Coordinates of C-alpha atoms in Angstrom, one line a residue:
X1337 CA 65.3 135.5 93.1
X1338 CA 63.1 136.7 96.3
X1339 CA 60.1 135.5 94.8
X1340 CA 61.8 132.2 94.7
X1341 CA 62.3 132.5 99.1
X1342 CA 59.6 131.5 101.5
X1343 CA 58.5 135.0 103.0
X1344 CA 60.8 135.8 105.8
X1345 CA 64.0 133.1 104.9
X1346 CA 66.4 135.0 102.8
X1347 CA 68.8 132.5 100.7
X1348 CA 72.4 133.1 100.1
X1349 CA 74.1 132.8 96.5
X1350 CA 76.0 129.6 97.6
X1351 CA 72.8 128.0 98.5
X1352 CA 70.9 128.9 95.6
X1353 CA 73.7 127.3 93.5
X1354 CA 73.4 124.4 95.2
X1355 CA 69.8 123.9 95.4
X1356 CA 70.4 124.5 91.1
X1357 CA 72.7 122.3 91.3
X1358 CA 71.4 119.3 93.4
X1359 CA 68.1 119.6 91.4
X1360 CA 69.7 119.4 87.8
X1361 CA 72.2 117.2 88.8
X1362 CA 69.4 115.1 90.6
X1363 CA 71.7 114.4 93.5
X1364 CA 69.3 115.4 96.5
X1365 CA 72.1 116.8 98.9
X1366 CA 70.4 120.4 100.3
X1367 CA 72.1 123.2 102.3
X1368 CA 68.3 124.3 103.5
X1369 CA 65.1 122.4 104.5
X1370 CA 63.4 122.3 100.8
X1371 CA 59.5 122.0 101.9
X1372 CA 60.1 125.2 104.0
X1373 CA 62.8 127.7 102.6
X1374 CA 61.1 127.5 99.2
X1375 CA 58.3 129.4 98.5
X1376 CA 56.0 127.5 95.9
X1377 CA 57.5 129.0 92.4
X1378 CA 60.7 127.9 94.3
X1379 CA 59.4 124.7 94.3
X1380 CA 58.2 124.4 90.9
X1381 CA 62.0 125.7 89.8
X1382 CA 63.4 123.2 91.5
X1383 CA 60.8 120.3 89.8
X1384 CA 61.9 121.9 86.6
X1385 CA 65.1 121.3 87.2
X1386 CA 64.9 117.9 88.7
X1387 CA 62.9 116.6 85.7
X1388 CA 65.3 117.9 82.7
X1389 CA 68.0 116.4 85.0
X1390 CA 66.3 113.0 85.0
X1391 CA 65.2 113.3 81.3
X1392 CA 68.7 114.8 79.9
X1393 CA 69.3 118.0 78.3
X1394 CA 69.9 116.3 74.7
X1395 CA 66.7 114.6 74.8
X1396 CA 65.0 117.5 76.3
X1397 CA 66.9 120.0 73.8
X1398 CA 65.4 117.7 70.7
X1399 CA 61.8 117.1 72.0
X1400 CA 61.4 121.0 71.8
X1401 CA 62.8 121.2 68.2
X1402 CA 59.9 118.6 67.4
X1403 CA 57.5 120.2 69.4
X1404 CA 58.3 123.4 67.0
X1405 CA 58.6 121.1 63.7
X1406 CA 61.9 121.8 63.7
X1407 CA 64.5 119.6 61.9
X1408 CA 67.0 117.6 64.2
X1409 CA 70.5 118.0 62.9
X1410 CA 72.8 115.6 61.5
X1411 CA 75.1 115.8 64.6
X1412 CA 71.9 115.5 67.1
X1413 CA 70.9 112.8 65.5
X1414 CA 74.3 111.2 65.4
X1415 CA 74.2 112.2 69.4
X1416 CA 71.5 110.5 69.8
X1417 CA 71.9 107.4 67.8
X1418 CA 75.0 106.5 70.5
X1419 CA 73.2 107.5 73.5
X1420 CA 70.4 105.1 72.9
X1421 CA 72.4 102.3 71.1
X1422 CA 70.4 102.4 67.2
X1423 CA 71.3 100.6 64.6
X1424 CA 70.1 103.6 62.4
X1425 CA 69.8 107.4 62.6
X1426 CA 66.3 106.8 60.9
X1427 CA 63.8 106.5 63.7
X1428 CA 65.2 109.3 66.2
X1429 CA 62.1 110.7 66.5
X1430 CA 59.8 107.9 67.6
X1431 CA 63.1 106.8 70.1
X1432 CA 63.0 110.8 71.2
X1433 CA 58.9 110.7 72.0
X1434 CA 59.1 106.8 73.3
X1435 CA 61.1 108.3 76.1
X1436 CA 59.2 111.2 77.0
X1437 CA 55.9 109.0 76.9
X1438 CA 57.6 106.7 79.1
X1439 CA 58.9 108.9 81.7
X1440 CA 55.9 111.0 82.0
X1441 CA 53.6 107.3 81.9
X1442 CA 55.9 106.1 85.1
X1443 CA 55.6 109.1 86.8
X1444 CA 52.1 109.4 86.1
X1445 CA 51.5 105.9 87.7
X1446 CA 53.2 106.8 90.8
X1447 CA 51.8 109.9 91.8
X1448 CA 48.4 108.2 91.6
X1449 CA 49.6 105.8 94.0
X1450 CA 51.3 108.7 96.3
X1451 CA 48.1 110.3 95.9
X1452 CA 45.9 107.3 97.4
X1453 CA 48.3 107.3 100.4
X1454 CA 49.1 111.4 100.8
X1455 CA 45.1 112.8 99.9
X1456 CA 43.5 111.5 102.6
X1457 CA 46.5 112.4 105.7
X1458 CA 47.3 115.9 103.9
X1459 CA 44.1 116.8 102.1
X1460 CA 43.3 117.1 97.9
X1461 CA 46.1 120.1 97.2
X1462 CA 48.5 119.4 99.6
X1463 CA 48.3 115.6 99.0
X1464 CA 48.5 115.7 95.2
X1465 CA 51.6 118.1 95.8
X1466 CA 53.3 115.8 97.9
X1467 CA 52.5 112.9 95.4
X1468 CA 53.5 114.5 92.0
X1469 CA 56.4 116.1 93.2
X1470 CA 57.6 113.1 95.1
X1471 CA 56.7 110.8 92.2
X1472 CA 59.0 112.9 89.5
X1473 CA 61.7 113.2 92.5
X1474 CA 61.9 109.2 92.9
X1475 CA 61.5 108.3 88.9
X1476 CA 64.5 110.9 88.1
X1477 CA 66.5 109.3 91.3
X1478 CA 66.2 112.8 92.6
X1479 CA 65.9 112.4 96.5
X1480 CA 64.1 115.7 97.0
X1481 CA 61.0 116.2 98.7
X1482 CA 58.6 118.7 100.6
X1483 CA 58.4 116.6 103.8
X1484 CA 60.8 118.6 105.5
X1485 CA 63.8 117.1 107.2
X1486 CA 63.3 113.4 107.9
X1487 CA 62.8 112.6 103.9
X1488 CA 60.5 109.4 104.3
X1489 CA 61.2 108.4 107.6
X1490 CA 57.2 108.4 109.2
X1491 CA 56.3 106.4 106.2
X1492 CA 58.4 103.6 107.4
X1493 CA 55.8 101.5 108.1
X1494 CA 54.0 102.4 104.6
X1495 CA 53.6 99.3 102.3
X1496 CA 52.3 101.8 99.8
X1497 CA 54.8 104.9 100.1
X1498 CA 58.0 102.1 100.2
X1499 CA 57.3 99.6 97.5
X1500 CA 56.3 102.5 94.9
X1501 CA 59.3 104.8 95.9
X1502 CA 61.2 101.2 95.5
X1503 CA 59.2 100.4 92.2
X1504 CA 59.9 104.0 90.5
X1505 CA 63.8 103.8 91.4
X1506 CA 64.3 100.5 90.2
X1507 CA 62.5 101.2 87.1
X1508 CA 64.0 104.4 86.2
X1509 CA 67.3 102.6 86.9
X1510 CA 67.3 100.0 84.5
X1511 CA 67.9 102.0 81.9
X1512 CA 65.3 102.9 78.6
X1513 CA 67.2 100.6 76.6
X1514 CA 66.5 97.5 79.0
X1515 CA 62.7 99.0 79.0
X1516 CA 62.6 98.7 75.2
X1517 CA 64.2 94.9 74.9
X1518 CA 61.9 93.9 77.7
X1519 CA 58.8 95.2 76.1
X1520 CA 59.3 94.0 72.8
X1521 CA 60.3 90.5 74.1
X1522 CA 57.3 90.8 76.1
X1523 CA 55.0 91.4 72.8
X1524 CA 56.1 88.5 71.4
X1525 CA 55.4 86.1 74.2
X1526 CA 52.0 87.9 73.7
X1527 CA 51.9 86.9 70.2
X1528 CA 52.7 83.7 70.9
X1529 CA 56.4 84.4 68.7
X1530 CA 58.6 83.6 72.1
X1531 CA 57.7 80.8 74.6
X1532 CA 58.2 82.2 78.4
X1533 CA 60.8 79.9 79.0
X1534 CA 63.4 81.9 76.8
X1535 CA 62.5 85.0 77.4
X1536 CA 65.9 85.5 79.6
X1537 CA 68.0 83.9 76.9
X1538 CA 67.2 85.9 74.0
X1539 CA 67.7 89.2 76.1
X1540 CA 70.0 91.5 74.7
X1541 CA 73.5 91.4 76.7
X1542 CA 72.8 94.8 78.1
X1543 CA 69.5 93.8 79.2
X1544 CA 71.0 90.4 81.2
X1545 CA 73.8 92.4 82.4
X1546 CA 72.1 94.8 84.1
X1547 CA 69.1 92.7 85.3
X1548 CA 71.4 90.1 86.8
X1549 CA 73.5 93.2 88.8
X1550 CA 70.4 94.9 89.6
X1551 CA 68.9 91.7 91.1
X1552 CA 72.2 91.2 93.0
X1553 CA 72.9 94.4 94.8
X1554 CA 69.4 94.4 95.6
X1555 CA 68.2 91.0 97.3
X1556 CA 72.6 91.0 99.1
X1557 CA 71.9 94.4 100.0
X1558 CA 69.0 94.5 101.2
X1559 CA 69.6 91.2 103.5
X1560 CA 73.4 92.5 104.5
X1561 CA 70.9 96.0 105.4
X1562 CA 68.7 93.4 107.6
X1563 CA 71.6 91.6 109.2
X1564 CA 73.2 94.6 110.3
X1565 CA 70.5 97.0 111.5
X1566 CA 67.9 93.9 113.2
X1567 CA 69.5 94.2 116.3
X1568 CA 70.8 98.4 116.0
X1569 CA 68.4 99.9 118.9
X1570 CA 69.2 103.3 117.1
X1571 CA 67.4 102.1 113.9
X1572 CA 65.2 98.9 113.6
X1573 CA 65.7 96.9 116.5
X1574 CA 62.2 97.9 118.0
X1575 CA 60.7 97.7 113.9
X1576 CA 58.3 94.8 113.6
X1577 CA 59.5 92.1 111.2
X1578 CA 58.0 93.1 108.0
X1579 CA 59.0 96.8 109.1
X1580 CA 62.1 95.6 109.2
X1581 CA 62.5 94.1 106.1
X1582 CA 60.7 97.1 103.7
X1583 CA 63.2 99.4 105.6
X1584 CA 66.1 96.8 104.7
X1585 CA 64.9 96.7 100.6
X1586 CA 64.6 100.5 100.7
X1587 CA 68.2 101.4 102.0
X1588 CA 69.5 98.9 99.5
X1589 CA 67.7 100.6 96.9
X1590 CA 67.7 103.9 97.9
X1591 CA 71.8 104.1 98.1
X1592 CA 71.9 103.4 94.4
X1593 CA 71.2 106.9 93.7
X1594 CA 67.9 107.6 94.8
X1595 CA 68.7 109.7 98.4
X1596 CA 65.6 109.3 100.0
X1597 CA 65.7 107.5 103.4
X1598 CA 63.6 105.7 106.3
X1599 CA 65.9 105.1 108.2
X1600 CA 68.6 107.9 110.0
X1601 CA 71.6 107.9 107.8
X1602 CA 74.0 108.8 110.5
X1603 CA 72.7 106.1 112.8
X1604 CA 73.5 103.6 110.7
X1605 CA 75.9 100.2 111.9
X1606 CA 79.7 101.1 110.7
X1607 CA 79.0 98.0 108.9
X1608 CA 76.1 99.3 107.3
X1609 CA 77.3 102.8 106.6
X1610 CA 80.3 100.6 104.1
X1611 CA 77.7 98.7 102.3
X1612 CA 75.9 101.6 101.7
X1613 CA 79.7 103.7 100.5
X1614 CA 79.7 100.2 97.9
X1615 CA 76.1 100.5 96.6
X1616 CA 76.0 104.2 96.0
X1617 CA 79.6 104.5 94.8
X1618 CA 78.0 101.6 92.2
X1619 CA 74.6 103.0 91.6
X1620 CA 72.1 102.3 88.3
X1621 CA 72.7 100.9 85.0
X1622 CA 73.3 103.5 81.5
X1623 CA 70.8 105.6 80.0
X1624 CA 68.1 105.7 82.6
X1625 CA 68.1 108.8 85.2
X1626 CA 70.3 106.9 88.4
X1627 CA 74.2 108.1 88.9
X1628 CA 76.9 106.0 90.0
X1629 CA 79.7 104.2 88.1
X1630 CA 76.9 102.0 86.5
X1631 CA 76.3 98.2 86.9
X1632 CA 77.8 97.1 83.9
X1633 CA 80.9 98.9 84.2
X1634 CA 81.3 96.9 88.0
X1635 CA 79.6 93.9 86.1
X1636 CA 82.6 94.0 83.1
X1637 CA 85.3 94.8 85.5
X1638 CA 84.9 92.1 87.8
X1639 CA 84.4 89.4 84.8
X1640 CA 87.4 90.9 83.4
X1641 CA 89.5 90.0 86.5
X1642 CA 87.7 86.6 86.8
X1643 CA 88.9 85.5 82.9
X1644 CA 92.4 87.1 83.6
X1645 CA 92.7 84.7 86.8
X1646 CA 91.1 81.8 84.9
X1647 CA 93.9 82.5 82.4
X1648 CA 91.4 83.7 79.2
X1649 CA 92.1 86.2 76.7
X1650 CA 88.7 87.1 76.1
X1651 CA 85.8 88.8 78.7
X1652 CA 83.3 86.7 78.0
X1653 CA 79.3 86.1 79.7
X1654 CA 76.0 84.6 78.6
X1655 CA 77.7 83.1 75.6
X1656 CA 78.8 86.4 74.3
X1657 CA 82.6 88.1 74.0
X1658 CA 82.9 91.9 75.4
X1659 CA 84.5 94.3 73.4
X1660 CA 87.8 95.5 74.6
X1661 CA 87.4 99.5 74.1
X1662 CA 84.1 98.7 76.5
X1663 CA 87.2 97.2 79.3
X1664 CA 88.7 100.4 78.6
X1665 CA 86.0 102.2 79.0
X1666 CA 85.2 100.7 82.3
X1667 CA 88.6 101.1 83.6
X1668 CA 88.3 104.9 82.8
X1669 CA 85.1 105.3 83.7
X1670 CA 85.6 103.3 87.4
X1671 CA 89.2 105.3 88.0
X1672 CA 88.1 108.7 87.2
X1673 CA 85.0 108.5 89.5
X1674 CA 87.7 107.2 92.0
X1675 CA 90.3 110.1 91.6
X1676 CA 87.0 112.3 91.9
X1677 CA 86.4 110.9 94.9
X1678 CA 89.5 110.6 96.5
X1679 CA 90.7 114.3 95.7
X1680 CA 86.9 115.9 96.7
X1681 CA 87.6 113.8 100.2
X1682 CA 90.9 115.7 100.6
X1683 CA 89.9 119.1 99.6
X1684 CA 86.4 118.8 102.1
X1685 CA 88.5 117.6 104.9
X1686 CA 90.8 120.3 104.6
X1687 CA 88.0 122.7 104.3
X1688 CA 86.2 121.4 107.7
X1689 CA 88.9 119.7 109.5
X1690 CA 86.4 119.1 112.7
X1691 CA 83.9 116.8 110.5
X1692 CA 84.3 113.3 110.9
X1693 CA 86.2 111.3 108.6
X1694 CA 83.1 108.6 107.9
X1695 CA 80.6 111.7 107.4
X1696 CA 82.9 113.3 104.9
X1697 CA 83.2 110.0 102.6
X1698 CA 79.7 109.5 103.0
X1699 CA 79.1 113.0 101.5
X1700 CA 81.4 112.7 98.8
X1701 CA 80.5 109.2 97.7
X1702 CA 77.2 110.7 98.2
X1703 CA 77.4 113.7 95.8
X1704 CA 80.2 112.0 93.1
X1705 CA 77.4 109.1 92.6
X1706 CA 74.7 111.8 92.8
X1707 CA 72.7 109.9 95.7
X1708 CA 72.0 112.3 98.1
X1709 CA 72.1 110.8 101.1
X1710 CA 73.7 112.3 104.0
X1711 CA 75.0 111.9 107.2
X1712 CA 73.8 115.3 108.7
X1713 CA 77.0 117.1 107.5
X1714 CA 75.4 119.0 104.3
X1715 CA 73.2 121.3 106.4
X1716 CA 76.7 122.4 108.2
X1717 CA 79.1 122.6 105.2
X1718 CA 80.5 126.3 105.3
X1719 CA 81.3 128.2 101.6
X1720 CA 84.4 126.8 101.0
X1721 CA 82.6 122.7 101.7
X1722 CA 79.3 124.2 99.4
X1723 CA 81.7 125.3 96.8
X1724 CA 83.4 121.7 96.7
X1725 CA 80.3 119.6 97.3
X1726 CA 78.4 121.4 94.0
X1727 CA 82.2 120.4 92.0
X1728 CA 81.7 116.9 92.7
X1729 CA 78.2 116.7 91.9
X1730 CA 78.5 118.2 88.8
X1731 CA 81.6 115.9 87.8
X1732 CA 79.4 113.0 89.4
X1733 CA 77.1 113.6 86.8
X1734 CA 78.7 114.2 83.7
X1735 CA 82.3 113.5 84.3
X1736 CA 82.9 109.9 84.2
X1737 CA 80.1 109.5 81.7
X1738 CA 81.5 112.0 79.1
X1739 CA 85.0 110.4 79.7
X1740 CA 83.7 106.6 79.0
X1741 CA 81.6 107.7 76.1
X1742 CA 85.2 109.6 74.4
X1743 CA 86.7 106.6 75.1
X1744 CA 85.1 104.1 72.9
X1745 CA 84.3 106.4 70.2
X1746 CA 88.0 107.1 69.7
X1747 CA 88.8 103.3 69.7
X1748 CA 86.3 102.9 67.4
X1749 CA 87.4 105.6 65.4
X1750 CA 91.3 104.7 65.5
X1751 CA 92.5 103.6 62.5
X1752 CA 94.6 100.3 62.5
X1753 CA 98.1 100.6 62.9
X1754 CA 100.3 97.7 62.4
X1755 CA 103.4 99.6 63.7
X1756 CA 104.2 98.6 67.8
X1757 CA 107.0 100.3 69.9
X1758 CA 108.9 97.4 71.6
X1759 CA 107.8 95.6 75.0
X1760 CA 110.0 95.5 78.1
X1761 CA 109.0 93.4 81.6
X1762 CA 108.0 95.5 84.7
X1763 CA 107.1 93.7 88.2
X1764 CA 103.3 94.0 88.9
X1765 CA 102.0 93.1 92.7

């Protein structure tokens, strides 16, 4: 709409879808320069849409029926009861509002800090803007924000800006079930019910899962980052050393689905640029607002090829035995996001034969794992790229998801069968 446009910058169809669909999709990828193209009920659109992205449409769908007293059907409630892992359809409700709280109580916290960093440089209303719409951006792994077209770059150098942009990704990434098993574990050391030193043992396997991967891809990426870039005079070779090593922690974190950046994506060492293709294609861990495959379905695939080689029959970690429709579900989950990926490469290189082949996968990767991060080719994309770049951001976000979720539900649901069509040998490798 053309109150929507900053005055004088007119914005084509094409763009406007993808600006929708960057937002809701909380990708970060943008045709146009966001703090300047939008006028400012543009921008509250777009933090609309960014926040029922990073909440999800089912839980935002059910917290306006109980805002209205309204009674949450027996399929909602069934929806819900699988998205968040219950044991009962009982306590819905309180799970429904927990979240909300949550979310709003992170994002809260990290617009305050914003705030103490952005007030004083951009003044009260231009600060606070910055630092609540920044803060709801990072929680919901959006990557959008109003600092025009170097995202985070001058804050480099910002202890505050990078370790609560890093805090609110990393949070919002874990997931609300890994939130929920840590608090309560962390009540009962309160209590004096738990003793500190087995408060990692009596984790749920969800919870270990994705802490150990989350631990992992940060700390190897983030020192792989500093190996690679320390000496790249394009990027941090001139940084001091702690400069260097925020920047490091932020592009690990930031590739696994966040889309901010400090540092210049397209400047970035070859070796770098394939970490980063790794981490993002990876991203966060289940039912928190970050993209990507997911840590545990990387975490259960590789364990699954370790106790294959190690001759098992069983996946097996932390003393407990995974669930073969959750192997299946992996393999779907993994291959589909794959195919996505390896046909949207194809049809985008077709569509702009003169982009490079290293900027194209970067976008792709980028928009399938719903990062955002770019190589300077998404400003350039004609129609034809738009159209294909908004297809693989929507099936980033719900494709592989929606597939792995039908997948174990019809396992579970399969009735035994104790009939089995013959076996016959086939060469493998």
């Amino acid at each position: 709409m053309p109150f929507c446009s900053a005055p004088g910058q007119a914005v084509t169809f094409p763009d406007a879808v993808f600006t929708a669909a960057t937002s809701v999709c909380v990708t970060g990828l943008s045709t146009v320069v966001m703090a300047t193209r939008w006028s400012n009920i543009g921008k509250i659109v777009i933090l609309c849409l960014i926040q029922i992205g990073g909440i999800g449409l089912i839980a935002l769908a059910n917290m306006i029926f109980i805002s209205f007293r309204r009674k949450i059907s027996l399929k909602n409630r069934r929806i819900i009861k699988e998205s968040y892992n219950l044991d009962q359809m009982g306590g819905v409700v309180p799970v429904m509002r927990s979240v909300v709280k949550c979310v709003f109580l992170a994002e809260g916290v990290g617009a305050v800090l914003y705030a103490i960093c952005f007030v004083p440089e951009f003044g009260w209303k231009k600060g606070m803007t910055h630092a609540v719409f920044l803060a709801i951006s990072a929680f919901c792994n959006a990557g959008i924000d109003l600092f025009g077209e170097t995202s985070l770059a001058a804050y480099v150098s910002s202890p505050l800006v990078n370790l609560t942009t890093i805090g609110l990704i990393i949070v919002s990434g874990l997931g609300f079930i890994v939130w929920w098993d840590l608090w309560d574990k962390f009540r009962k050391i309160i209590k004096k019910e738990l003793s500190p030193g087995r408060f990692f043992r009596v984790l749920r396997l969800q919870s270990k899962l994705v802490l150990t991967m989350t631990g992992i891809l940060v700390f190897a990426g983030a020192l792989l980052v500093f190996i690679f870039e320390s000496g790249n005079p394009l990027t941090l070779a001139d940084k001091p050393l702690g400069t260097k090593i925020m920047a490091s922690f932020f592009q690990s974190v930031t590739t696994r689905t966040a889309g901010f950046y400090t540092i210049d994506q397209s400047r970035l060492s070859t070796s770098t640029v394939i970490i980063s293709l790794l981490w993002m294609f990876t991203g966060g861990s289940p039912m928190g607002t970050a993209g990507g495959v997911k840590t545990t379905t990387i975490a259960v695939l590789i364990l699954s090829i370790v106790a294959y080689l190690q001759g098992k029959k069983d996946v097996e970690v932390y003393g407990r035995r995974i669930r073969e429709s959750y192997l299946r579900s992996a393999m779907v989950v993994a291959g589909t996001s794959l195919l996505i990926l390896f046909t949207m490469s194809v049809l985008l290189s077709a569509a702009m034969p003169e982009a490079d082949l290293a900027d194209i996968l970067y976008e792709i990767t980028s928009a399938v794992a719903t990062v955002g991060l770019s190589r300077g080719l998404t400003p350039q994309l004609n129609v034809t790229g738009k159209w294909i770049v908004i297809l693989t951001m929507y099936l980033g976000r719900i494709g592989p998801l929606t597939l792995g979720t039908a997948v174990v539900a019809k396992v579970r649901n399969m009735p035994g069968s104790t009939t089995h069509l013959g076996e016959e040998d086939i060469m493998i490798g």
